[in-house]
mmCIF file of C-alpha atoms in Angstrom:
data_model
loop_
_atom_site.group_PDB
_atom_site.id
_atom_site.type_symbol
_atom_site.label_atom_id
_atom_site.label_comp_id
_atom_site.label_asym_id
_atom_site.label_seq_id
_atom_site.Cartn_x
_atom_site.Cartn_y
_atom_site.Cartn_z
ATOM 1 C CA MET A 17 49.732 29.645 47.169
ATOM 2 C CA SER A 18 50.276 27.202 44.298
ATOM 3 C CA GLY A 19 50.135 23.444 44.746
ATOM 4 C CA ALA A 20 53.851 23.103 44.020
ATOM 5 C CA VAL A 21 54.776 25.630 46.726
ATOM 6 C CA MET A 22 52.455 23.975 49.231
ATOM 7 C CA SER A 23 53.993 20.589 48.470
ATOM 8 C CA ALA A 24 57.480 22.012 48.935
ATOM 9 C CA VAL A 25 56.524 23.575 52.286
ATOM 10 C CA PHE A 26 54.912 20.322 53.384
ATOM 11 C CA TYR A 27 57.996 18.299 52.393
ATOM 12 C CA CYS A 28 60.384 20.708 54.155
ATOM 13 C CA LYS A 29 58.314 20.589 57.344
ATOM 14 C CA PHE A 30 58.301 16.800 57.263
ATOM 15 C CA MET A 31 62.051 16.506 56.605
ATOM 16 C CA PHE A 32 62.865 19.012 59.329
ATOM 17 C CA ALA A 33 60.736 17.067 61.832
ATOM 18 C CA ILE A 34 62.283 13.693 60.954
ATOM 19 C CA ILE A 35 65.866 14.981 60.972
ATOM 20 C CA PHE A 36 65.358 16.866 64.213
ATOM 21 C CA LEU A 37 63.633 14.014 66.038
ATOM 22 C CA LEU A 38 66.236 11.443 65.013
ATOM 23 C CA GLY A 39 69.136 13.868 65.315
ATOM 24 C CA SER A 40 68.297 14.958 68.842
ATOM 25 C CA ALA A 41 68.476 11.415 70.274
ATOM 26 C CA PRO A 42 72.310 11.341 70.627
ATOM 27 C CA LEU A 43 72.231 14.788 72.264
ATOM 28 C CA PHE A 44 69.598 13.598 74.712
ATOM 29 C CA TYR A 45 71.695 10.518 75.527
ATOM 30 C CA VAL A 46 74.823 12.598 76.151
ATOM 31 C CA ILE A 47 72.938 14.993 78.439
ATOM 32 C CA TRP A 48 71.558 11.990 80.312
ATOM 33 C CA MET A 49 75.080 10.516 80.726
ATOM 34 C CA VAL A 50 76.293 13.832 82.161
ATOM 35 C CA LEU A 51 73.318 13.876 84.532
ATOM 36 C CA ARG A 52 74.012 10.307 85.639
ATOM 37 C CA LEU A 53 77.662 11.067 86.372
ATOM 38 C CA ALA A 54 76.809 14.311 88.162
ATOM 39 C CA THR A 55 74.370 12.523 90.505
ATOM 40 C CA LEU A 56 76.410 9.337 90.960
ATOM 41 C CA PHE A 57 77.027 9.976 94.664
ATOM 42 C CA MET A 58 73.665 11.594 95.379
ATOM 43 C CA SER A 59 70.447 9.927 96.480
ATOM 44 C CA ARG A 60 68.526 7.775 94.010
ATOM 45 C CA ARG A 61 65.543 10.128 94.174
ATOM 46 C CA THR A 62 67.733 13.147 93.336
ATOM 47 C CA TYR A 63 68.862 11.412 90.164
ATOM 48 C CA GLU A 64 65.308 10.325 89.335
ATOM 49 C CA ARG A 65 64.003 13.899 89.570
ATOM 50 C CA GLY A 66 66.651 15.049 87.104
ATOM 51 C CA ASP A 67 65.957 12.104 84.812
ATOM 52 C CA GLU A 68 62.205 12.700 84.890
ATOM 53 C CA PHE A 69 62.699 16.368 84.031
ATOM 54 C CA LEU A 70 65.045 15.518 81.142
ATOM 55 C CA TYR A 71 62.709 12.807 79.834
ATOM 56 C CA SER A 72 59.733 15.177 80.022
ATOM 57 C CA LEU A 73 61.690 17.747 77.980
ATOM 58 C CA TYR A 74 62.444 15.202 75.280
ATOM 59 C CA GLN A 75 58.887 13.887 75.089
ATOM 60 C CA LYS A 76 57.406 17.389 75.070
ATOM 61 C CA MET A 77 59.687 18.132 72.121
ATOM 62 C CA VAL A 78 58.257 15.060 70.354
ATOM 63 C CA LEU A 79 54.724 16.278 71.128
ATOM 64 C CA PHE A 80 55.590 19.656 69.618
ATOM 65 C CA PHE A 81 55.982 17.925 66.251
ATOM 66 C CA CYS A 82 53.326 15.220 66.591
ATOM 67 C CA GLU A 83 50.527 17.281 68.100
ATOM 68 C CA ASN A 84 51.181 21.021 67.788
ATOM 69 C CA LEU A 85 52.947 21.180 64.423
ATOM 70 C CA SER A 86 50.734 18.572 62.762
ATOM 71 C CA ASP A 87 47.064 18.977 61.896
ATOM 72 C CA LEU A 88 46.080 16.194 64.292
ATOM 73 C CA GLN A 89 42.678 16.460 65.939
ATOM 74 C CA MET A 90 42.135 14.626 69.232
ATOM 75 C CA ILE A 91 38.648 13.769 70.460
ATOM 76 C CA PHE A 92 38.282 12.540 74.045
ATOM 77 C CA TYR A 93 35.468 10.506 75.576
ATOM 78 C CA GLY A 94 34.828 9.400 79.139
ATOM 79 C CA ASP A 95 36.401 10.543 82.396
ATOM 80 C CA LEU A 96 38.755 13.233 81.070
ATOM 81 C CA GLU A 97 38.202 15.380 84.178
ATOM 82 C CA ASP A 98 39.657 12.540 86.282
ATOM 83 C CA LEU A 99 42.809 12.674 84.174
ATOM 84 C CA THR A 100 43.504 16.370 84.703
ATOM 85 C CA ARG A 101 42.344 16.713 88.319
ATOM 86 C CA LYS A 102 45.637 15.747 90.017
ATOM 87 C CA LYS A 103 48.862 13.813 89.539
ATOM 88 C CA GLU A 104 48.516 10.086 90.172
ATOM 89 C CA ASN A 105 50.565 6.897 90.175
ATOM 90 C CA VAL A 106 48.805 4.626 87.691
ATOM 91 C CA ILE A 107 48.953 1.630 85.423
ATOM 92 C CA LEU A 108 47.751 2.612 81.962
ATOM 93 C CA MET A 109 46.489 -0.189 79.729
ATOM 94 C CA SER A 110 45.533 0.265 76.110
ATOM 95 C CA ASN A 111 44.740 -1.551 72.894
ATOM 96 C CA HIS A 112 47.675 -1.637 70.485
ATOM 97 C CA GLN A 113 47.557 -0.898 66.737
ATOM 98 C CA CYS A 114 50.621 1.104 65.761
ATOM 99 C CA THR A 115 53.689 3.038 66.899
ATOM 100 C CA VAL A 116 51.540 6.123 67.557
ATOM 101 C CA ASP A 117 50.005 4.318 70.559
ATOM 102 C CA TRP A 118 53.177 5.105 72.513
ATOM 103 C CA MET A 119 52.601 8.789 71.816
ATOM 104 C CA VAL A 120 49.050 8.600 73.178
ATOM 105 C CA ALA A 121 50.474 7.841 76.626
ATOM 106 C CA ASP A 122 52.662 10.955 76.308
ATOM 107 C CA MET A 123 49.697 13.059 75.214
ATOM 108 C CA LEU A 124 47.629 11.969 78.199
ATOM 109 C CA ALA A 125 50.437 12.179 80.748
ATOM 110 C CA ASP A 126 51.400 15.696 79.688
ATOM 111 C CA ARG A 127 47.841 16.856 80.306
ATOM 112 C CA GLN A 128 48.290 15.711 83.902
ATOM 113 C CA GLY A 129 51.842 16.982 84.305
ATOM 114 C CA SER A 130 53.205 13.428 84.670
ATOM 115 C CA ILE A 131 54.975 12.898 81.351
ATOM 116 C CA GLY A 132 58.395 12.467 82.973
ATOM 117 C CA CYS A 133 57.063 9.541 85.033
ATOM 118 C CA ILE A 134 56.064 7.292 82.117
ATOM 119 C CA ARG A 135 57.496 3.770 82.322
ATOM 120 C CA TYR A 136 56.762 0.989 79.842
ATOM 121 C CA ILE A 137 56.426 -2.776 79.772
ATOM 122 C CA LEU A 138 58.435 -3.459 76.606
ATOM 123 C CA LYS A 139 59.223 -6.409 74.367
ATOM 124 C CA ASP A 140 62.624 -7.835 75.292
ATOM 125 C CA SER A 141 64.056 -7.330 71.790
ATOM 126 C CA LEU A 142 63.676 -3.544 72.102
ATOM 127 C CA LYS A 143 66.466 -3.364 74.679
ATOM 128 C CA TYR A 144 68.970 -3.693 71.821
ATOM 129 C CA LEU A 145 67.814 -0.466 70.151
ATOM 130 C CA PRO A 146 70.769 1.923 69.996
ATOM 131 C CA LEU A 147 70.493 4.713 72.588
ATOM 132 C CA TYR A 148 66.856 4.111 73.522
ATOM 133 C CA GLY A 149 67.273 0.508 74.681
ATOM 134 C CA SER A 150 69.713 1.142 77.498
ATOM 135 C CA TYR A 151 68.106 4.447 78.460
ATOM 136 C CA PHE A 152 64.629 2.952 78.923
ATOM 137 C CA ARG A 153 66.073 0.221 81.163
ATOM 138 C CA GLN A 154 67.500 2.735 83.639
ATOM 139 C CA HIS A 155 64.304 4.832 83.368
ATOM 140 C CA SER A 156 62.570 1.951 85.191
ATOM 141 C CA CYS A 157 61.015 0.451 82.067
ATOM 142 C CA ILE A 158 60.712 -3.330 82.147
ATOM 143 C CA TYR A 159 61.668 -5.654 79.299
ATOM 144 C CA VAL A 160 59.741 -8.918 79.115
ATOM 145 C CA LYS A 161 59.716 -11.928 76.839
ATOM 146 C CA ARG A 162 56.348 -13.002 75.526
ATOM 147 C CA SER A 163 54.294 -16.120 76.212
ATOM 148 C CA GLY A 164 56.156 -19.040 77.801
ATOM 149 C CA ARG A 165 59.448 -17.144 77.884
ATOM 150 C CA PHE A 166 58.080 -14.512 80.303
ATOM 151 C CA GLN A 167 60.828 -13.674 82.834
ATOM 152 C CA LYS A 168 58.792 -13.270 86.000
ATOM 153 C CA ASP A 169 61.690 -13.022 88.485
ATOM 154 C CA GLN A 170 63.438 -10.185 86.651
ATOM 155 C CA ALA A 171 60.211 -8.211 86.241
ATOM 156 C CA GLU A 172 59.281 -8.748 89.896
ATOM 157 C CA MET A 173 62.638 -7.447 91.057
ATOM 158 C CA GLN A 174 62.303 -4.258 89.024
ATOM 159 C CA LEU A 175 58.706 -3.657 90.147
ATOM 160 C CA GLU A 176 59.622 -4.189 93.790
ATOM 161 C CA GLN A 177 62.485 -1.722 93.404
ATOM 162 C CA LEU A 178 60.139 0.813 91.812
ATOM 163 C CA ALA A 179 57.736 0.523 94.747
ATOM 164 C CA ALA A 180 60.478 0.493 97.413
ATOM 165 C CA ASN A 181 62.081 3.667 96.003
ATOM 166 C CA LYS A 182 58.650 5.374 95.949
ATOM 167 C CA THR A 183 59.320 6.320 92.344
ATOM 168 C CA PRO A 184 56.378 8.108 90.655
ATOM 169 C CA PHE A 185 55.070 6.098 87.735
ATOM 170 C CA TRP A 186 52.706 5.796 84.811
ATOM 171 C CA MET A 187 53.308 2.135 83.974
ATOM 172 C CA VAL A 188 52.121 1.628 80.382
ATOM 173 C CA VAL A 189 51.045 -1.889 79.386
ATOM 174 C CA PHE A 190 49.647 -3.218 76.094
ATOM 175 C CA PRO A 191 47.968 -6.507 77.128
ATOM 176 C CA GLU A 192 47.635 -7.680 73.520
ATOM 177 C CA GLY A 193 51.436 -7.954 73.415
ATOM 178 C CA THR A 194 51.678 -7.043 69.744
ATOM 179 C CA ARG A 195 49.872 -4.805 67.280
ATOM 180 C CA TYR A 196 46.510 -5.545 65.712
ATOM 181 C CA ARG A 197 47.224 -5.215 61.991
ATOM 182 C CA PRO A 198 44.625 -6.034 59.317
ATOM 183 C CA ASP A 199 47.462 -6.618 56.846
ATOM 184 C CA LEU A 200 48.619 -9.559 58.994
ATOM 185 C CA PRO A 201 45.516 -11.776 59.045
ATOM 186 C CA SER A 202 47.554 -14.764 60.235
ATOM 187 C CA VAL A 203 48.287 -12.999 63.549
ATOM 188 C CA ILE A 204 44.598 -12.187 64.006
ATOM 189 C CA ALA A 205 43.577 -15.752 63.128
ATOM 190 C CA LYS A 206 46.135 -17.157 65.581
ATOM 191 C CA SER A 207 44.759 -14.930 68.329
ATOM 192 C CA LYS A 208 41.190 -16.053 67.650
ATOM 193 C CA ALA A 209 42.240 -19.704 67.624
ATOM 194 C CA PHE A 210 43.945 -19.258 70.994
ATOM 195 C CA ALA A 211 40.798 -17.659 72.431
ATOM 196 C CA GLU A 212 38.570 -20.467 71.140
ATOM 197 C CA GLU A 213 40.941 -23.136 72.442
ATOM 198 C CA HIS A 214 40.975 -21.628 75.950
ATOM 199 C CA GLY A 215 37.292 -20.696 76.129
ATOM 200 C CA LEU A 216 37.968 -16.940 75.997
ATOM 201 C CA PRO A 217 35.962 -14.233 74.203
ATOM 202 C CA VAL A 218 36.770 -14.010 70.480
ATOM 203 C CA PHE A 219 37.257 -10.436 69.311
ATOM 204 C CA ASP A 220 36.979 -9.013 65.804
ATOM 205 C CA HIS A 221 38.803 -5.733 66.447
ATOM 206 C CA LEU A 222 41.298 -6.736 69.141
ATOM 207 C CA LEU A 223 43.815 -9.473 69.839
ATOM 208 C CA THR A 224 43.262 -11.713 72.843
ATOM 209 C CA PRO A 225 44.783 -9.918 75.868
ATOM 210 C CA ARG A 226 47.346 -11.719 78.040
ATOM 211 C CA SER A 227 47.294 -10.885 81.730
ATOM 212 C CA LYS A 228 50.764 -11.933 82.984
ATOM 213 C CA ALA A 229 52.655 -8.635 82.759
ATOM 214 C CA LEU A 230 49.624 -6.542 83.670
ATOM 215 C CA HIS A 231 48.729 -8.671 86.695
ATOM 216 C CA LEU A 232 52.328 -8.765 87.889
ATOM 217 C CA SER A 233 52.533 -4.969 87.670
ATOM 218 C CA PHE A 234 49.221 -4.571 89.468
ATOM 219 C CA ARG A 235 50.149 -6.964 92.277
ATOM 220 C CA HIS A 236 53.498 -5.323 93.030
ATOM 221 C CA LEU A 237 52.442 -1.707 92.545
ATOM 222 C CA LYS A 238 48.958 -1.892 94.069
ATOM 223 C CA LYS A 239 49.941 -0.298 97.402
ATOM 224 C CA SER A 240 51.741 2.536 95.605
ATOM 225 C CA MET A 241 49.161 3.347 92.935
ATOM 226 C CA ASP A 242 46.015 5.446 92.785
ATOM 227 C CA ALA A 243 44.158 3.947 89.815
ATOM 228 C CA VAL A 244 44.227 2.002 86.569
ATOM 229 C CA TYR A 245 43.641 4.058 83.428
ATOM 230 C CA ASP A 246 41.921 2.034 80.716
ATOM 231 C CA ILE A 247 42.137 3.739 77.331
ATOM 232 C CA THR A 248 40.838 2.746 73.928
ATOM 233 C CA VAL A 249 42.326 4.422 70.860
ATOM 234 C CA GLY A 250 40.721 4.610 67.436
ATOM 235 C CA TYR A 251 42.085 6.219 64.260
ATOM 236 C CA THR A 252 39.690 7.707 61.707
ATOM 237 C CA ASP A 253 42.160 6.912 58.919
ATOM 238 C CA THR A 254 41.585 3.182 59.470
ATOM 239 C CA ILE A 255 37.966 3.425 58.248
ATOM 240 C CA SER A 256 37.372 2.587 54.592
ATOM 241 C CA VAL A 257 33.814 2.612 53.217
ATOM 242 C CA ARG A 258 32.882 0.976 49.918
ATOM 243 C CA ASP A 259 29.309 0.283 48.818
ATOM 244 C CA GLY A 260 28.079 1.061 52.302
ATOM 245 C CA LYS A 261 30.358 -1.558 53.913
ATOM 246 C CA VAL A 262 33.236 -0.745 56.237
ATOM 247 C CA THR A 263 36.694 -2.259 55.929
ATOM 248 C CA ARG A 264 39.329 -1.703 58.586
ATOM 249 C CA LEU A 265 42.735 -0.522 57.352
ATOM 250 C CA ASP A 266 46.116 -0.494 59.053
ATOM 251 C CA ALA A 267 46.592 2.286 61.599
ATOM 252 C CA PRO A 268 48.875 5.145 60.533
ATOM 253 C CA THR A 269 52.524 5.110 61.528
ATOM 254 C CA LEU A 270 54.329 7.774 63.524
ATOM 255 C CA THR A 271 55.859 9.004 60.262
ATOM 256 C CA SER A 272 52.365 9.381 58.774
ATOM 257 C CA PHE A 273 51.300 11.519 61.710
ATOM 258 C CA ILE A 274 54.336 13.767 61.400
ATOM 259 C CA MET A 275 53.565 14.139 57.691
ATOM 260 C CA GLY A 276 50.012 15.159 58.555
ATOM 261 C CA TYR A 277 48.276 12.057 57.140
ATOM 262 C CA GLY A 278 46.871 11.023 60.534
ATOM 263 C CA LYS A 279 44.037 13.521 60.722
ATOM 264 C CA CYS A 280 41.956 12.428 63.694
ATOM 265 C CA MET A 281 42.403 10.304 66.812
ATOM 266 C CA HIS A 282 39.639 9.191 69.172
ATOM 267 C CA ILE A 283 40.527 8.316 72.778
ATOM 268 C CA HIS A 284 38.135 6.779 75.277
ATOM 269 C CA PHE A 285 39.405 7.241 78.845
ATOM 270 C CA LYS A 286 38.190 5.321 81.895
ATOM 271 C CA ARG A 287 39.589 5.667 85.422
ATOM 272 C CA LEU A 288 39.228 2.459 87.438
ATOM 273 C CA SER A 289 39.528 2.328 91.220
ATOM 274 C CA VAL A 290 42.224 -0.038 92.503
ATOM 275 C CA ASP A 291 39.867 -1.378 95.190
ATOM 276 C CA LEU A 292 37.455 -2.726 92.562
ATOM 277 C CA ILE A 293 40.088 -4.781 90.706
ATOM 278 C CA PRO A 294 40.594 -8.396 91.903
ATOM 279 C CA GLU A 295 44.101 -9.531 92.801
ATOM 280 C CA ASP A 296 43.440 -13.257 92.419
ATOM 281 C CA PRO A 297 45.033 -14.312 89.074
ATOM 282 C CA GLU A 298 41.965 -16.114 87.702
ATOM 283 C CA LYS A 299 39.540 -13.374 88.721
ATOM 284 C CA PHE A 300 41.970 -10.780 87.359
ATOM 285 C CA ASP A 301 42.032 -12.541 84.000
ATOM 286 C CA ILE A 302 38.224 -12.523 83.891
ATOM 287 C CA TRP A 303 38.258 -8.816 84.786
ATOM 288 C CA LEU A 304 40.713 -8.115 81.935
ATOM 289 C CA GLN A 305 38.575 -10.025 79.437
ATOM 290 C CA ASP A 306 35.555 -7.982 80.564
ATOM 291 C CA ARG A 307 37.477 -4.741 79.986
ATOM 292 C CA PHE A 308 38.322 -5.902 76.466
ATOM 293 C CA LYS A 309 34.686 -6.806 75.847
ATOM 294 C CA GLU A 310 33.952 -3.141 76.498
ATOM 295 C CA LYS A 311 36.695 -2.120 74.061
ATOM 296 C CA GLU A 312 35.221 -4.467 71.456
ATOM 297 C CA ARG A 313 31.816 -2.838 71.953
ATOM 298 C CA LEU A 314 33.381 0.593 71.358
ATOM 299 C CA PHE A 315 35.091 -0.635 68.177
ATOM 300 C CA LYS A 316 31.943 -2.245 66.800
ATOM 301 C CA ARG A 317 30.406 1.211 66.898
ATOM 302 C CA PHE A 318 33.570 2.846 65.520
ATOM 303 C CA TYR A 319 33.570 0.521 62.471
ATOM 304 C CA SER A 320 29.783 0.294 62.158
ATOM 305 C CA ASP A 321 28.096 0.164 58.754
ATOM 306 C CA ASP A 322 25.664 2.719 60.202
ATOM 307 C CA SER A 323 27.053 6.121 59.217
ATOM 308 C CA SER A 324 25.325 7.767 62.205
ATOM 309 C CA GLU A 325 27.509 5.751 64.622
ATOM 310 C CA ARG A 326 30.642 5.189 62.566
ATOM 311 C CA GLY A 327 33.880 6.927 63.511
ATOM 312 C CA THR A 328 32.997 7.752 67.133
ATOM 313 C CA PHE A 329 33.029 6.095 70.532
ATOM 314 C CA GLY A 330 29.633 7.589 71.315
ATOM 315 C CA SER A 331 28.211 11.000 72.103
ATOM 316 C CA GLY A 332 29.943 13.571 74.260
ATOM 317 C CA GLY A 333 33.312 13.568 72.499
ATOM 318 C CA LYS A 334 35.365 16.698 73.242
ATOM 319 C CA ARG A 335 38.194 18.152 71.198
ATOM 320 C CA ASN A 336 41.296 18.893 73.227
ATOM 321 C CA ARG A 337 44.669 20.216 72.108
ATOM 322 C CA LEU A 338 47.844 20.925 74.046
ATOM 323 C CA PRO A 339 48.667 24.640 74.155
ATOM 324 C CA LEU A 340 51.805 25.527 72.220
ATOM 325 C CA VAL A 341 53.353 27.085 75.326
ATOM 326 C CA GLN A 342 53.443 23.589 76.855
ATOM 327 C CA THR A 343 55.722 22.080 74.191
ATOM 328 C CA LEU A 344 57.552 24.953 72.454
ATOM 329 C CA PRO A 345 60.113 25.568 75.267
ATOM 330 C CA ALA A 346 61.246 21.928 75.042
ATOM 331 C CA PHE A 347 61.742 22.202 71.276
ATOM 332 C CA LEU A 348 63.685 25.447 71.703
ATOM 333 C CA PHE A 349 65.924 23.834 74.350
ATOM 334 C CA PHE A 350 67.010 21.018 72.047
ATOM 335 C CA PHE A 351 67.231 23.359 69.058
ATOM 336 C CA VAL A 352 69.583 25.754 70.849
ATOM 337 C CA ALA A 353 71.597 22.897 72.365
ATOM 338 C CA SER A 354 72.045 21.372 68.896
ATOM 339 C CA LEU A 355 73.176 24.562 67.141
ATOM 340 C CA PRO A 356 76.892 24.321 68.098
ATOM 341 C CA PHE A 357 77.024 20.893 66.428
ATOM 342 C CA TRP A 358 74.767 21.486 63.429
ATOM 343 C CA SER A 359 76.057 24.900 62.386
ATOM 344 C CA SER A 360 79.465 23.792 61.068
ATOM 345 C CA ILE A 361 81.124 20.883 59.293
ATOM 346 C CA SER A 362 83.438 20.214 62.226
ATOM 347 C CA GLY A 363 80.483 20.273 64.592
ATOM 348 C CA LEU A 364 78.614 17.739 62.453
ATOM 349 C CA VAL A 365 81.672 15.471 62.402
ATOM 350 C CA VAL A 366 81.937 15.622 66.196
ATOM 351 C CA TYR A 367 78.211 14.948 66.511
ATOM 352 C CA PHE A 368 78.405 11.982 64.136
ATOM 353 C CA PHE A 369 81.181 10.315 66.114
ATOM 354 C CA MET A 370 79.382 11.129 69.353
ATOM 355 C CA ALA A 371 76.258 9.409 68.010
ATOM 356 C CA VAL A 372 78.221 6.330 66.897
ATOM 357 C CA PHE A 373 80.061 6.098 70.214
ATOM 358 C CA CYS A 374 76.881 6.398 72.291
ATOM 359 C CA SER A 375 75.069 3.882 70.086
ATOM 360 C CA VAL A 376 77.855 1.316 70.463
ATOM 361 C CA VAL A 377 78.041 1.853 74.233
ATOM 362 C CA SER A 378 74.282 1.476 74.614
ATOM 363 C CA VAL A 379 74.151 -1.771 72.609
ATOM 364 C CA ILE A 380 77.137 -3.276 74.488
ATOM 365 C CA TRP A 381 75.436 -2.353 77.764
ATOM 366 C CA ALA A 382 72.234 -4.099 76.632
ATOM 367 C CA ILE A 383 74.168 -7.246 75.649
ATOM 368 C CA LEU A 384 75.954 -7.345 79.025
ATOM 369 C CA GLN A 385 72.635 -6.954 80.835
ATOM 370 C CA ALA A 386 70.977 -9.763 78.856
#
């Protein structure tokens, strides 16, 4: 096959993935609205089961493109057997580099059969995203403002409701609060200055973690949860070697992964017993700093000048890939459901206005909830 043909195939695959992923969002939102109306007078848990199933379908469809259809290789380290042994209610905490980090939670949860139960601690500004913003709020995700503007009362109320309703959860938290990006040295410098000022560890490959949202989640969900999952994610594409010296690059975007540029992802997984985690705020903060010291140790190896260590989190890494049968049905569901709209001009017009209407409704809802 000639280079021109291969490029054309590659471009078509990428465009199809982007159009389908973005185009299926309004359809998902409409199906969710129908589900919400249909279960309006039923029990909360009945609605949640339907919502979790619908959310798992959508995320499995995303994984079909990002993991099965791409050339992505995933290498796991640590307690992977603990992940797949049984379903659990957990808090998942991770370092944060790029938009793909959100997908890592999906990839892990689907291997346990818990992908529909993912909830996120999200930046407050994200609630204004058309469609997604209002949906994530009712999916028991929690929007928080950073630093001194942290809205403790609102977050506490939502966490207490989550526990009281006995809602299954994978609560995903990024303690760094924002992404570590080498192309934004001012953010990294500000983080280091904060650590030095407060007598905290200074990291080269991580931002200083903040414990407020994580500790609040732990305190309110402790009696309902089985463990804390501590994951560290590294991307091979961020390693640049010149004259034997390593420079860290920006992590690839979600678009890069769909295009096939993100070739390899390394995930270190550690299951932590709830009983071994202190609830006292000061001791909890020390515990969190110690966990990030371990992440820093892993990254020093990952970006080592020593080629025998570079690009891994240690020995024992295992390749693991989702079977196609686990994601293909979800893609086919949304593909078939979209056909009546996408197969004619009139259908596309209806779909366009449906997307605009749902987007406007979702943004107005977010503004009213603010």
